[in-house]
Coordinates of N, CA and C in Angstrom, one line a residue:
X1 N 106.1 102.9 90.3 CA 106.4 101.6 90.9 C 107.8 101.1 90.6
X2 N 108.6 100.8 91.6 CA 110.0 100.4 91.3 C 110.4 99.2 92.1
X3 N 111.4 98.6 91.7 CA 111.9 97.3 92.3 C 113.4 97.3 92.0
X4 N 114.1 96.7 93.0 CA 115.6 96.7 92.9 C 116.2 95.6 92.0
X5 N 115.5 94.4 92.1 CA 116.0 93.3 91.3 C 115.5 93.4 89.9
X6 N 116.3 92.8 88.9 CA 115.9 92.9 87.5 C 116.0 91.5 86.9
X7 N 116.0 90.5 87.7 CA 116.0 89.1 87.2 C 114.9 88.9 86.2
X8 N 113.7 89.2 86.5 CA 112.6 88.9 85.5 C 112.7 89.7 84.3
X9 N 113.3 90.9 84.4 CA 113.6 91.7 83.1 C 114.6 91.0 82.3
X10 N 115.7 90.5 82.9 CA 116.7 89.8 82.2 C 116.1 88.7 81.4
X11 N 115.3 87.8 82.0 CA 114.6 86.7 81.4 C 113.8 87.2 80.2
X12 N 112.9 88.3 80.4 CA 112.1 88.7 79.3 C 112.9 89.3 78.1
X13 N 114.0 90.0 78.5 CA 114.8 90.6 77.4 C 115.5 89.4 76.6
X14 N 115.9 88.4 77.2 CA 116.6 87.2 76.6 C 115.6 86.4 75.7
X15 N 114.4 86.3 76.3 CA 113.3 85.6 75.6 C 112.7 86.2 74.4
X16 N 112.6 87.6 74.5 CA 111.9 88.3 73.4 C 112.6 89.7 73.3
X17 N 113.5 89.9 72.3 CA 114.2 91.1 72.0 C 113.2 92.3 71.8
X18 N 112.1 92.0 71.2 CA 111.1 93.1 71.0 C 110.5 93.6 72.3
X19 N 110.2 92.8 73.2 CA 109.7 93.1 74.5 C 110.8 93.7 75.3
X20 N 112.1 93.2 75.1 CA 113.2 93.8 75.7 C 113.4 95.3 75.4
X21 N 113.2 95.7 74.2 CA 113.3 97.1 73.8 C 112.3 97.9 74.5
X22 N 111.1 97.3 74.6 CA 109.9 98.1 75.3 C 110.4 98.2 76.8
X23 N 110.9 97.2 77.4 CA 111.3 97.3 78.8 C 112.4 98.3 79.0
X24 N 113.3 98.4 78.1 CA 114.4 99.4 78.2 C 113.8 100.8 78.1
X25 N 112.8 101.0 77.2 CA 112.2 102.4 77.0 C 111.5 102.7 78.3
X26 N 110.7 101.8 78.9 CA 110.0 102.1 80.1 C 110.9 102.3 81.3
X27 N 111.9 101.5 81.5 CA 112.9 101.7 82.6 C 113.6 103.1 82.6
X28 N 113.9 103.5 81.3 CA 114.5 104.8 81.2 C 113.6 105.9 81.7
X29 N 112.2 105.8 81.1 CA 111.2 106.8 81.3 C 110.8 106.8 82.8
X30 N 110.8 105.6 83.5 CA 110.3 105.4 84.8 C 111.4 105.6 85.8
X31 N 112.6 105.6 85.4 CA 113.7 105.7 86.4 C 114.0 104.4 87.1
X32 N 113.5 103.3 86.6 CA 113.8 102.0 87.2 C 112.8 101.0 86.8
X33 N 113.0 99.8 87.2 CA 112.0 98.7 86.7 C 110.7 98.8 87.5
X34 N 109.7 98.2 86.9 CA 108.3 98.1 87.4 C 108.1 97.0 88.3
X35 N 107.0 97.0 89.1 CA 106.7 96.0 90.1 C 105.1 95.9 90.1
X36 N 104.7 94.7 90.3 CA 103.2 94.5 90.4 C 102.9 94.8 91.9
X37 N 103.8 94.9 92.8 CA 103.4 95.3 94.2 C 103.2 96.8 94.4
X38 N 102.1 97.1 95.2 CA 101.9 98.5 95.4 C 103.0 99.1 96.3
X39 N 103.1 100.5 96.1 CA 104.1 101.1 96.9 C 103.6 101.3 98.4
X40 N 104.3 100.8 99.3 CA 103.8 100.8 100.7 C 103.8 102.2 101.3
X41 N 104.5 103.1 100.7 CA 104.6 104.5 101.2 C 103.4 105.3 100.8
X42 N 102.6 104.8 99.8 CA 101.4 105.7 99.4 C 100.3 105.4 100.4
X43 N 99.5 106.4 100.6 CA 98.2 106.3 101.4 C 97.2 105.5 100.6
X44 N 96.6 104.4 101.3 CA 95.7 103.6 100.5 C 94.5 104.4 99.9
X45 N 94.1 104.1 98.8 CA 92.9 104.8 98.1 C 91.7 104.1 98.5
X46 N 90.7 104.8 99.1 CA 89.4 104.2 99.5 C 88.7 103.7 98.4
X47 N 88.9 104.2 97.2 CA 88.2 103.8 96.0 C 88.8 102.5 95.4
X48 N 89.9 102.0 96.1 CA 90.5 100.8 95.6 C 90.5 99.8 96.8
X49 N 89.3 99.1 97.0 CA 89.3 98.3 98.2 C 90.2 97.1 98.2
X50 N 90.4 96.5 99.4 CA 91.3 95.4 99.5 C 90.6 94.0 99.7
X51 N 89.4 94.0 100.1 CA 88.6 92.8 100.3 C 88.2 92.2 98.9
X52 N 88.2 90.9 98.8 CA 87.8 90.2 97.6 C 86.5 90.7 97.0
X53 N 85.5 90.6 98.0 CA 84.1 90.9 97.5 C 84.1 92.4 97.0
X54 N 84.6 93.2 97.8 CA 84.6 94.7 97.4 C 85.3 95.0 96.1
X55 N 86.4 94.3 95.9 CA 87.3 94.4 94.8 C 86.4 94.0 93.5
X56 N 85.7 93.0 93.6 CA 84.8 92.5 92.5 C 83.7 93.4 92.3
X57 N 83.0 93.9 93.4 CA 82.0 95.0 93.2 C 82.5 96.2 92.4
X58 N 83.7 96.6 92.8 CA 84.3 97.8 92.0 C 84.7 97.4 90.6
X59 N 85.1 96.2 90.3 CA 85.4 95.8 89.0 C 84.1 95.8 88.1
X60 N 83.0 95.3 88.7 CA 81.7 95.3 87.9 C 81.3 96.7 87.7
X61 N 81.3 97.6 88.6 CA 81.0 99.0 88.6 C 81.8 99.7 87.4
X62 N 83.0 99.3 87.3 CA 84.0 100.0 86.4 C 83.9 99.6 85.0
X63 N 83.2 98.6 84.7 CA 83.2 98.2 83.3 C 82.7 99.1 82.3
X64 N 83.5 99.4 81.3 CA 83.0 100.2 80.1 C 82.7 101.6 80.5
X65 N 83.3 102.2 81.5 CA 83.1 103.6 81.9 C 84.4 104.1 82.3
X66 N 84.5 105.4 82.4 CA 85.8 106.1 82.7 C 86.1 105.9 84.2
X67 N 87.3 106.1 84.5 CA 87.8 106.0 85.9 C 87.1 107.0 86.8
X68 N 86.9 108.1 86.3 CA 86.3 109.3 87.1 C 84.8 108.8 87.4
X69 N 84.1 108.3 86.4 CA 82.7 107.8 86.6 C 82.7 106.7 87.6
X70 N 83.6 105.8 87.4 CA 83.7 104.6 88.3 C 83.9 105.0 89.7
X71 N 84.7 105.9 90.0 CA 85.0 106.4 91.4 C 83.7 107.0 92.0
X72 N 83.0 107.8 91.1 CA 81.8 108.4 91.7 C 80.7 107.4 92.0
X73 N 80.5 106.4 91.1 CA 79.5 105.4 91.4 C 79.8 104.6 92.5
X74 N 81.1 104.1 92.7 CA 81.5 103.3 93.8 C 81.4 104.1 95.1
X75 N 81.7 105.4 95.1 CA 81.5 106.2 96.3 C 80.0 106.2 96.6
X76 N 79.1 106.4 95.7 CA 77.6 106.3 96.0 C 77.2 105.0 96.5
X77 N 77.8 104.0 96.0 CA 77.5 102.6 96.5 C 77.9 102.5 98.0
X78 N 79.1 102.9 98.3 CA 79.5 102.9 99.6 C 78.6 103.8 100.5
X79 N 78.3 104.9 100.1 CA 77.5 105.9 100.9 C 76.2 105.3 101.1
X80 N 75.6 104.5 100.2 CA 74.2 103.9 100.5 C 74.3 102.9 101.6
X81 N 75.5 102.3 101.9 CA 75.6 101.3 102.9 C 76.4 101.8 104.1
X82 N 76.2 103.1 104.4 CA 76.9 103.6 105.6 C 78.4 103.9 105.3
X83 N 78.9 104.1 104.2 CA 80.3 104.5 103.9 C 81.2 103.4 103.7
X84 N 80.7 102.1 103.8 CA 81.6 101.0 103.5 C 81.0 100.1 102.4
X85 N 81.8 99.4 101.7 CA 81.2 98.5 100.6 C 80.3 97.5 101.2
X86 N 79.2 97.2 100.5 CA 78.1 96.4 101.1 C 78.6 94.9 101.1
X87 N 78.0 94.1 102.0 CA 78.3 92.7 102.1 C 77.3 92.0 101.0
X88 N 77.6 90.7 100.7 CA 76.6 90.0 99.8 C 75.2 90.0 100.4
X89 N 75.0 89.9 101.6 CA 73.7 89.8 102.3 C 73.0 91.3 102.1
X90 N 73.8 92.3 102.2 CA 73.2 93.6 102.1 C 72.7 93.9 100.6
X91 N 73.6 93.5 99.7 CA 73.2 93.6 98.3 C 71.9 92.8 98.0
X92 N 71.7 91.7 98.4 CA 70.6 90.9 98.2 C 69.3 91.4 98.9
X93 N 69.5 92.0 100.1 CA 68.4 92.5 100.8 C 67.8 93.9 100.3
X94 N 68.7 94.5 99.5 CA 68.3 95.8 99.0 C 67.4 95.6 97.7
X95 N 66.4 96.6 97.6 CA 65.6 96.6 96.4 C 66.4 96.8 95.1
X96 N 66.4 96.0 94.2 CA 67.3 96.1 93.0 C 67.1 97.5 92.3
X97 N 65.8 97.9 92.1 CA 65.5 99.2 91.4 C 65.9 100.4 92.2
X98 N 65.8 100.3 93.4 CA 66.2 101.5 94.4 C 67.7 101.5 94.4
X99 N 68.3 100.4 94.4 CA 69.8 100.3 94.3 C 70.3 100.9 93.0
X100 N 69.7 100.5 92.0 CA 70.1 100.9 90.7 C 70.0 102.5 90.5
X101 N 68.9 103.0 90.8 CA 68.7 104.5 90.7 C 69.4 105.3 91.6
X102 N 69.6 104.9 92.8 CA 70.3 105.7 93.8 C 71.8 105.8 93.5
X103 N 72.3 104.7 93.0 CA 73.8 104.6 92.8 C 74.2 105.0 91.4
X104 N 73.2 104.9 90.4 CA 73.6 105.2 89.1 C 74.1 104.1 88.2
X105 N 73.6 102.9 88.5 CA 73.9 101.6 87.8 C 73.0 101.3 86.6
X106 N 73.4 100.7 85.7 CA 72.6 100.1 84.6 C 71.9 98.9 85.2
X107 N 70.8 98.5 84.5 CA 70.1 97.2 84.9 C 71.0 96.0 84.9
X108 N 71.9 96.0 83.8 CA 72.8 94.9 83.7 C 73.9 94.8 84.8
X109 N 74.4 95.9 85.2 CA 75.4 95.9 86.3 C 74.7 95.6 87.7
X110 N 73.4 96.1 87.8 CA 72.7 95.8 89.0 C 72.5 94.2 89.1
X111 N 72.2 93.7 88.1 CA 71.9 92.1 87.9 C 73.3 91.5 88.2
X112 N 74.4 92.0 87.7 CA 75.7 91.4 88.0 C 76.1 91.5 89.5
X113 N 75.8 92.6 90.1 CA 76.2 92.7 91.5 C 75.4 91.7 92.3
X114 N 74.0 91.5 91.9 CA 73.2 90.5 92.6 C 73.7 89.1 92.4
X115 N 74.2 88.8 91.1 CA 74.6 87.5 90.7 C 75.9 87.2 91.5
X116 N 76.8 88.2 91.7 CA 78.0 88.0 92.5 C 77.6 87.7 94.0
X117 N 76.7 88.5 94.5 CA 76.3 88.3 95.9 C 75.6 86.9 96.2
X118 N 74.8 86.5 95.1 CA 74.2 85.1 95.1 C 75.2 84.0 95.1
X119 N 76.2 84.2 94.2 CA 77.3 83.1 94.1 C 78.0 83.0 95.5
X120 N 78.3 84.2 96.1 CA 79.1 84.2 97.3 C 78.3 83.6 98.4
X121 N 77.0 84.0 98.6 CA 76.1 83.6 99.7 C 75.9 82.1 99.6
X122 N 75.7 81.6 98.4 CA 75.4 80.1 98.2 C 76.6 79.3 98.4
X123 N 77.8 79.9 98.4 CA 79.0 79.1 98.5 C 79.6 78.6 97.2
X124 N 78.9 79.0 96.0 CA 79.4 78.6 94.8 C 80.7 79.3 94.5
X125 N 80.9 80.5 95.0 CA 82.1 81.3 94.9 C 82.7 81.5 96.3
X126 N 83.7 80.7 96.6 CA 84.3 80.8 97.9 C 85.5 81.7 97.9
X127 N 85.3 82.9 98.3 CA 86.3 84.0 98.1 C 87.5 83.7 99.0
X128 N 87.2 83.2 100.2 CA 88.3 82.9 101.1 C 89.3 81.9 100.7
X129 N 88.8 81.1 99.6 CA 89.7 80.0 99.3 C 90.3 80.2 97.7
X130 N 90.0 81.4 97.3 CA 90.5 81.7 95.9 C 92.2 81.6 95.9
X131 N 92.8 82.0 96.9 CA 94.2 82.0 96.9 C 94.8 80.6 96.7
X132 N 94.0 79.6 97.1 CA 94.4 78.2 97.0 C 94.3 77.6 95.6
X133 N 93.6 78.3 94.7 CA 93.3 77.8 93.4 C 94.3 78.3 92.4
X134 N 94.4 77.6 91.2 CA 95.2 77.9 90.1 C 94.5 79.1 89.4
X135 N 95.3 79.8 88.6 CA 94.8 80.9 87.9 C 93.6 80.5 87.1
X136 N 93.6 79.4 86.3 CA 92.5 79.1 85.5 C 91.3 78.7 86.4
X137 N 91.4 78.1 87.5 CA 90.4 77.8 88.5 C 89.8 79.0 89.0
X138 N 90.5 80.1 89.4 CA 90.0 81.3 89.8 C 89.2 81.9 88.7
X139 N 89.7 82.0 87.5 CA 89.0 82.6 86.4 C 87.7 81.8 86.1
X140 N 87.7 80.6 86.1 CA 86.5 79.8 85.9 C 85.4 80.1 87.0
X141 N 85.8 80.3 88.2 CA 84.8 80.6 89.3 C 84.3 82.0 89.1
X142 N 85.1 82.9 88.7 CA 84.6 84.3 88.6 C 83.8 84.4 87.3
X143 N 84.2 83.8 86.3 CA 83.4 83.9 85.0 C 82.0 83.3 85.1
X144 N 81.8 82.5 86.1 CA 80.5 81.8 86.3 C 79.4 82.9 86.8
X145 N 79.9 84.0 87.3 CA 79.1 85.1 87.8 C 78.7 85.9 86.6
X146 N 77.4 86.2 86.6 CA 76.8 87.0 85.4 C 77.5 88.4 85.3
X147 N 78.0 88.7 84.2 CA 78.5 90.0 84.0 C 80.1 90.1 84.3
X148 N 80.7 89.0 84.7 CA 82.2 88.9 84.9 C 82.7 88.1 83.7
X149 N 83.6 88.7 82.9 CA 84.2 88.0 81.8 C 85.7 87.7 82.1
X150 N 86.4 87.3 81.1 CA 87.8 86.9 81.2 C 88.7 88.2 81.6
X151 N 88.4 89.3 80.9 CA 89.2 90.5 81.2 C 89.1 90.9 82.8
X152 N 87.8 90.9 83.3 CA 87.7 91.2 84.7 C 88.4 90.2 85.5
X153 N 88.4 88.9 85.1 CA 89.0 87.8 86.0 C 90.6 88.1 85.9
X154 N 91.0 88.3 84.7 CA 92.6 88.6 84.6 C 93.0 89.8 85.4
X155 N 92.2 90.8 85.4 CA 92.5 92.0 86.1 C 92.6 91.8 87.6
X156 N 91.7 90.9 88.0 CA 91.6 90.5 89.5 C 92.7 89.6 89.8
X157 N 93.2 88.7 88.9 CA 94.4 87.9 89.1 C 95.7 88.7 89.2
X158 N 95.7 89.8 88.3 CA 97.0 90.5 88.3 C 97.1 91.6 89.4
X159 N 96.1 92.4 89.7 CA 96.1 93.6 90.6 C 95.7 93.2 92.0
X160 N 94.9 92.2 92.2 CA 94.4 91.9 93.4 C 95.1 90.6 94.0
X161 N 95.1 89.5 93.4 CA 95.8 88.3 93.9 C 97.3 88.3 93.5
X162 N 97.8 89.3 92.8 CA 99.2 89.5 92.5 C 99.8 88.2 91.9
X163 N 99.1 87.6 91.0 CA 99.6 86.4 90.3 C 100.7 86.8 89.3
X164 N 101.7 86.0 89.2 CA 102.9 86.5 88.4 C 102.9 86.1 86.9
X165 N 102.0 85.3 86.5 CA 102.1 84.8 85.1 C 100.8 84.8 84.4
X166 N 100.1 86.0 84.5 CA 98.8 86.2 83.9 C 98.9 87.1 82.6
X167 N 98.4 86.6 81.4 CA 98.2 87.4 80.3 C 96.9 87.8 80.0
X168 N 96.8 89.2 80.0 CA 95.5 89.9 79.9 C 95.1 89.9 78.3
X169 N 94.7 88.6 77.9 CA 94.5 88.5 76.5 C 93.3 89.3 76.0
X170 N 92.3 89.7 76.8 CA 91.2 90.5 76.4 C 91.4 92.0 76.5
X171 N 92.5 92.5 76.9 CA 92.7 93.9 77.2 C 93.1 94.5 75.8
X172 N 92.3 95.6 75.5 CA 92.4 96.2 74.2 C 93.8 96.9 74.1
X173 N 94.2 97.5 75.2 CA 95.5 98.3 75.1 C 96.7 97.3 74.9
X174 N 96.7 96.2 75.6 CA 97.7 95.2 75.4 C 97.7 94.8 74.0
X175 N 96.6 94.5 73.4 CA 96.5 94.1 72.0 C 97.0 95.1 71.1
X176 N 96.7 96.4 71.4 CA 97.1 97.6 70.5 C 98.7 97.7 70.7
X177 N 99.2 97.6 71.8 CA 100.7 97.7 71.9 C 101.4 96.5 71.2
X178 N 100.8 95.3 71.4 CA 101.5 94.2 70.7 C 101.4 94.3 69.2
X179 N 100.2 94.8 68.7 CA 100.2 95.1 67.3 C 101.3 96.1 66.8
X180 N 101.4 97.2 67.6 CA 102.4 98.2 67.2 C 103.8 97.7 67.4
X181 N 104.1 97.0 68.5 CA 105.6 96.6 68.7 C 106.0 95.5 67.7
X182 N 105.0 94.6 67.3 CA 105.4 93.4 66.5 C 105.0 93.7 65.0
X183 N 104.6 94.9 64.7 CA 104.3 95.3 63.4 C 103.3 94.4 62.7
X184 N 102.2 94.1 63.4 CA 101.2 93.2 62.9 C 100.2 94.0 62.0
X185 N 99.5 93.3 61.1 CA 98.5 94.0 60.2 C 97.3 94.3 60.9
X186 N 97.0 93.9 62.1 CA 95.8 94.2 62.8 C 95.9 93.8 64.3
X187 N 94.9 94.1 65.0 CA 95.0 93.6 66.5 C 95.0 92.1 66.6
X188 N 95.9 91.5 67.3 CA 96.1 90.2 67.4 C 94.9 89.5 68.1
X189 N 94.4 88.4 67.6 CA 93.3 87.6 68.2 C 93.9 87.0 69.6
X190 N 93.1 86.5 70.4 CA 93.7 85.9 71.7 C 94.7 84.8 71.5
X191 N 94.4 83.9 70.4 CA 95.3 82.8 70.2 C 96.7 83.3 69.8
X192 N 96.6 84.3 68.9 CA 97.9 84.9 68.4 C 98.7 85.6 69.5
X193 N 98.0 86.3 70.4 CA 98.7 87.0 71.5 C 99.3 85.9 72.4
X194 N 98.5 84.8 72.7 CA 99.1 83.7 73.5 C 100.4 83.1 72.9
X195 N 100.4 83.0 71.5 CA 101.5 82.5 70.9 C 102.7 83.5 71.1
X196 N 102.5 84.8 70.8 CA 103.6 85.7 71.0 C 104.1 85.8 72.4
X197 N 103.2 85.6 73.3 CA 103.6 85.8 74.7 C 104.1 84.5 75.3
X198 N 104.2 83.5 74.7 CA 104.6 82.2 75.3 C 106.0 82.3 75.8
X199 N 106.9 83.0 75.1 CA 108.3 83.1 75.6 C 108.3 83.9 77.0
X200 N 107.3 84.7 77.3 CA 107.3 85.5 78.5 C 107.1 84.8 79.8
X201 N 106.6 83.5 79.7 CA 106.4 82.8 80.9 C 107.8 82.7 81.6
X202 N 107.8 82.6 82.9 CA 106.7 82.8 83.9 C 106.4 84.2 84.4
X203 N 106.7 85.2 83.5 CA 106.5 86.6 84.0 C 105.5 87.3 83.1
X204 N 104.5 86.8 82.6 CA 103.6 87.4 81.7 C 102.9 88.6 82.3
X205 N 102.7 88.5 83.7 CA 102.0 89.7 84.4 C 103.0 90.9 84.2
X206 N 104.3 90.7 84.5 CA 105.2 91.8 84.5 C 105.3 92.3 83.0
X207 N 105.2 91.4 82.0 CA 105.2 91.9 80.7 C 104.0 92.7 80.4
X208 N 102.9 92.4 80.9 CA 101.6 93.3 80.6 C 101.9 94.6 81.3
X209 N 102.5 94.6 82.5 CA 102.7 95.9 83.2 C 103.6 96.8 82.2
X210 N 104.6 96.2 81.7 CA 105.5 97.1 80.7 C 104.8 97.5 79.5
X211 N 103.9 96.7 79.0 CA 103.1 97.1 77.8 C 102.2 98.3 78.2
X212 N 101.5 98.1 79.3 CA 100.5 99.2 79.7 C 101.4 100.4 79.9
X213 N 102.5 100.3 80.6 CA 103.3 101.6 81.0 C 103.9 102.1 79.7
X214 N 104.3 101.3 78.7 CA 104.7 101.8 77.4 C 103.7 102.6 76.7
X215 N 102.4 102.2 76.8 CA 101.4 102.9 76.2 C 101.2 104.3 76.9
X216 N 101.3 104.2 78.2 CA 101.2 105.5 79.1 C 102.3 106.5 78.7
X217 N 103.5 105.9 78.6 CA 104.7 106.7 78.3 C 104.5 107.3 76.9
X218 N 104.0 106.6 75.9 CA 103.8 107.2 74.5 C 102.7 108.4 74.5
X219 N 101.7 108.2 75.4 CA 100.7 109.3 75.5 C 101.3 110.5 76.1
X220 N 102.2 110.4 77.0 CA 102.9 111.5 77.6 C 103.9 112.2 76.9
X221 N 104.4 111.5 75.8 CA 105.5 112.1 75.1 C 105.0 113.0 73.9

């Protein structure tokens, strides 16, 4: 992922020299700056849906399993409903046990899918209006669904709604990279991570992308 402007990077470098060094490492390895926007030249991945409800279905399916397993389960979920992600009404009309066994879901994830469908069907979660809400309001609505926590809400805000100033405080890799970069004695608690990341505003999403990519670069070296 590349971008031509570097104004956000200049802000982050000036605000936090430690993060600035990470940005420099990633830019060198990547051949240019990162962006939260997807590359329009790439063919869309059917396992990465674009509709709000389907994105949240995929997020629940993906919790605590590998990406390979997640793709397989989400494919089976689509296959069960004619090759497309199910609607809230289709989830609620399906037999929970049959859905669970045919797709390969746990009981907890099946309950989470139904909770999401119930919240959408009842109007408690108005997906069409999420773009009008603040980050905290979006997170509060999502976390009200059984099985959706802050990490899932943050990932939804970052990668689906493309919000520019989200700090993924619950992400283990972000915490590990901050521990390493700032030479902390252990993984930072959410409050400590918030304190360290305060200078990154209003580009905390981009800072997270650099930390994730820094981790990936380290694995490849």
